[in-house]
Coordinates of N, CA and C in Angstrom, one line a residue:
M1 N 99.5 21.2 -80.6 CA 100.4 21.3 -81.6 C 100.8 22.5 -82.4
A2 N 101.6 23.2 -82.2 CA 102.5 24.3 -82.6 C 102.3 24.3 -84.5
D3 N 102.2 25.0 -84.9 CA 102.2 25.3 -86.4 C 103.4 24.9 -86.8
L4 N 103.5 24.0 -87.9 CA 105.1 23.5 -88.2 C 105.5 24.2 -90.2
S5 N 106.3 24.4 -90.1 CA 106.8 25.2 -91.2 C 107.1 24.4 -92.6
E6 N 106.7 24.5 -93.8 CA 106.7 23.7 -95.0 C 107.9 22.7 -94.8
K7 N 109.1 23.4 -94.4 CA 110.3 22.7 -94.3 C 110.4 21.1 -93.2
E8 N 109.4 21.9 -92.0 CA 109.6 20.6 -90.7 C 108.6 19.9 -91.0
L9 N 107.5 19.9 -92.2 CA 106.4 18.9 -92.5 C 107.0 18.2 -93.8
S10 N 107.7 18.6 -94.5 CA 108.8 18.1 -95.5 C 109.3 16.9 -94.8
S11 N 110.3 17.4 -93.5 CA 111.7 16.5 -93.0 C 110.5 15.6 -92.2
I12 N 109.3 15.7 -91.8 CA 108.6 14.3 -91.0 C 107.9 13.6 -92.5
Q13 N 107.8 14.2 -93.6 CA 107.1 13.2 -94.2 C 108.2 12.2 -95.0
D14 N 109.6 12.9 -95.0 CA 110.5 12.1 -95.5 C 110.9 10.9 -94.4
I15 N 110.5 11.2 -93.0 CA 110.9 10.4 -92.0 C 109.9 9.3 -91.9
L16 N 108.7 9.6 -92.2 CA 107.7 8.8 -92.2 C 107.7 7.8 -93.8
N17 N 108.2 8.2 -94.6 CA 108.4 7.8 -95.8 C 109.6 6.4 -95.6
Q18 N 110.8 7.3 -94.9 CA 111.8 5.9 -94.2 C 111.4 4.7 -93.7
E19 N 110.7 5.2 -92.8 CA 109.9 4.0 -92.0 C 109.3 3.5 -92.4
D20 N 108.2 3.8 -93.6 CA 107.4 2.7 -94.3 C 108.2 1.8 -95.0
L21 N 109.6 2.8 -95.4 CA 110.4 1.5 -96.2 C 110.6 0.4 -95.4
L22 N 111.4 1.0 -94.4 CA 112.0 -0.3 -93.5 C 111.1 -1.0 -93.4
I23 N 109.7 -0.4 -93.3 CA 108.8 -1.7 -92.8 C 108.3 -3.0 -93.8
K24 N 108.4 -2.1 -95.1 CA 108.1 -2.9 -95.7 C 109.1 -4.1 -96.1
K25 N 110.7 -3.5 -96.0 CA 111.9 -4.0 -96.3 C 112.2 -5.5 -95.5
F26 N 111.6 -5.4 -94.0 CA 111.7 -6.2 -93.3 C 110.5 -7.2 -93.2
K27 N 109.5 -6.9 -93.4 CA 108.5 -7.9 -93.7 C 108.6 -8.7 -94.9
N28 N 109.2 -8.0 -96.3 CA 109.8 -8.8 -97.1 C 110.6 -9.9 -96.8
L29 N 111.7 -9.4 -96.4 CA 113.1 -10.1 -95.9 C 112.2 -11.6 -94.9
S30 N 111.8 -11.2 -94.0 CA 111.0 -12.2 -93.1 C 110.1 -13.2 -94.3
N31 N 109.3 -12.7 -94.8 CA 108.5 -13.7 -95.8 C 109.4 -14.4 -96.7
Q32 N 110.5 -14.1 -96.8 CA 111.6 -14.8 -97.7 C 112.3 -16.0 -96.9
C33 N 112.3 -15.7 -95.5 CA 113.3 -16.6 -94.5 C 113.0 -17.7 -94.6
E34 N 113.4 -18.8 -94.7 CA 113.0 -20.0 -94.2 C 113.4 -20.4 -92.7
D35 N 114.4 -19.8 -92.1 CA 114.4 -20.0 -90.8 C 113.8 -19.7 -89.5
E36 N 112.9 -19.7 -88.8 CA 112.0 -19.3 -88.4 C 112.5 -18.6 -87.2
E37 N 113.4 -18.7 -86.6 CA 114.2 -17.5 -85.8 C 114.7 -16.2 -86.2
I38 N 115.5 -16.4 -87.6 CA 115.5 -15.1 -88.0 C 114.6 -14.7 -88.8
K39 N 113.2 -15.3 -89.1 CA 112.3 -14.8 -89.6 C 111.4 -13.9 -88.7
D40 N 111.5 -14.3 -87.1 CA 110.7 -13.5 -86.1 C 111.4 -12.7 -85.8
K41 N 113.0 -12.6 -86.0 CA 113.7 -11.1 -85.4 C 113.5 -10.3 -86.9
L42 N 113.1 -10.7 -88.1 CA 112.9 -9.6 -89.1 C 111.6 -9.1 -88.6
M43 N 110.6 -10.1 -88.2 CA 109.2 -9.4 -88.2 C 109.3 -8.4 -86.8
N44 N 110.2 -8.6 -85.9 CA 110.2 -7.6 -84.8 C 111.2 -6.3 -85.2
I45 N 111.6 -6.7 -86.0 CA 112.2 -5.1 -86.7 C 111.3 -4.2 -87.3
S46 N 110.6 -5.1 -88.0 CA 109.2 -4.1 -88.9 C 108.4 -3.8 -87.9
D47 N 108.1 -4.4 -86.9 CA 107.0 -4.0 -86.0 C 107.7 -2.9 -85.0
R48 N 109.0 -3.1 -84.9 CA 109.4 -1.7 -84.3 C 109.4 -0.5 -84.8
H49 N 109.4 -0.7 -86.6 CA 109.5 0.3 -87.0 C 108.3 0.7 -87.5
Q50 N 107.1 -0.2 -87.6 CA 105.6 0.0 -87.4 C 105.6 1.2 -86.1
K51 N 105.8 1.0 -84.9 CA 105.9 1.7 -83.9 C 106.3 3.1 -83.9
H52 N 107.4 3.0 -84.7 CA 108.0 4.7 -84.7 C 106.9 5.1 -85.6
F53 N 106.8 4.6 -86.7 CA 105.8 5.0 -87.9 C 104.3 6.1 -87.0
N54 N 103.9 4.6 -86.3 CA 102.9 5.3 -85.4 C 102.6 6.3 -84.7
S55 N 103.9 6.3 -83.8 CA 104.4 7.2 -82.7 C 104.7 9.0 -83.8
I56 N 105.2 8.9 -84.7 CA 105.4 10.2 -85.2 C 104.0 10.7 -86.0
Y57 N 103.6 9.6 -86.6 CA 102.1 10.1 -87.2 C 101.2 10.7 -86.1
A58 N 101.2 9.6 -84.9 CA 100.2 10.3 -83.6 C 100.6 12.0 -83.3
Q59 N 101.8 12.4 -83.3 CA 102.1 13.3 -82.8 C 101.8 14.7 -84.1
L60 N 100.9 14.5 -85.2 CA 100.8 14.6 -86.2 C 99.2 15.5 -86.0
K61 N 98.5 14.7 -85.3 CA 97.4 14.7 -85.4 C 96.7 15.8 -84.0

């Protein structure tokens, strides 16, 4: 991977932080939900954001 500038690294860090926040928010909402169908949908959204996070992070290695 090519060397990244400070600004690019900062932007990637911001994106990772946003994805992490979304993961936590949707997991929290899922844990509070009593309807199993909605709970599953919220966990699926959380899982999707976890995949985004992992994919972005893997590109930095």
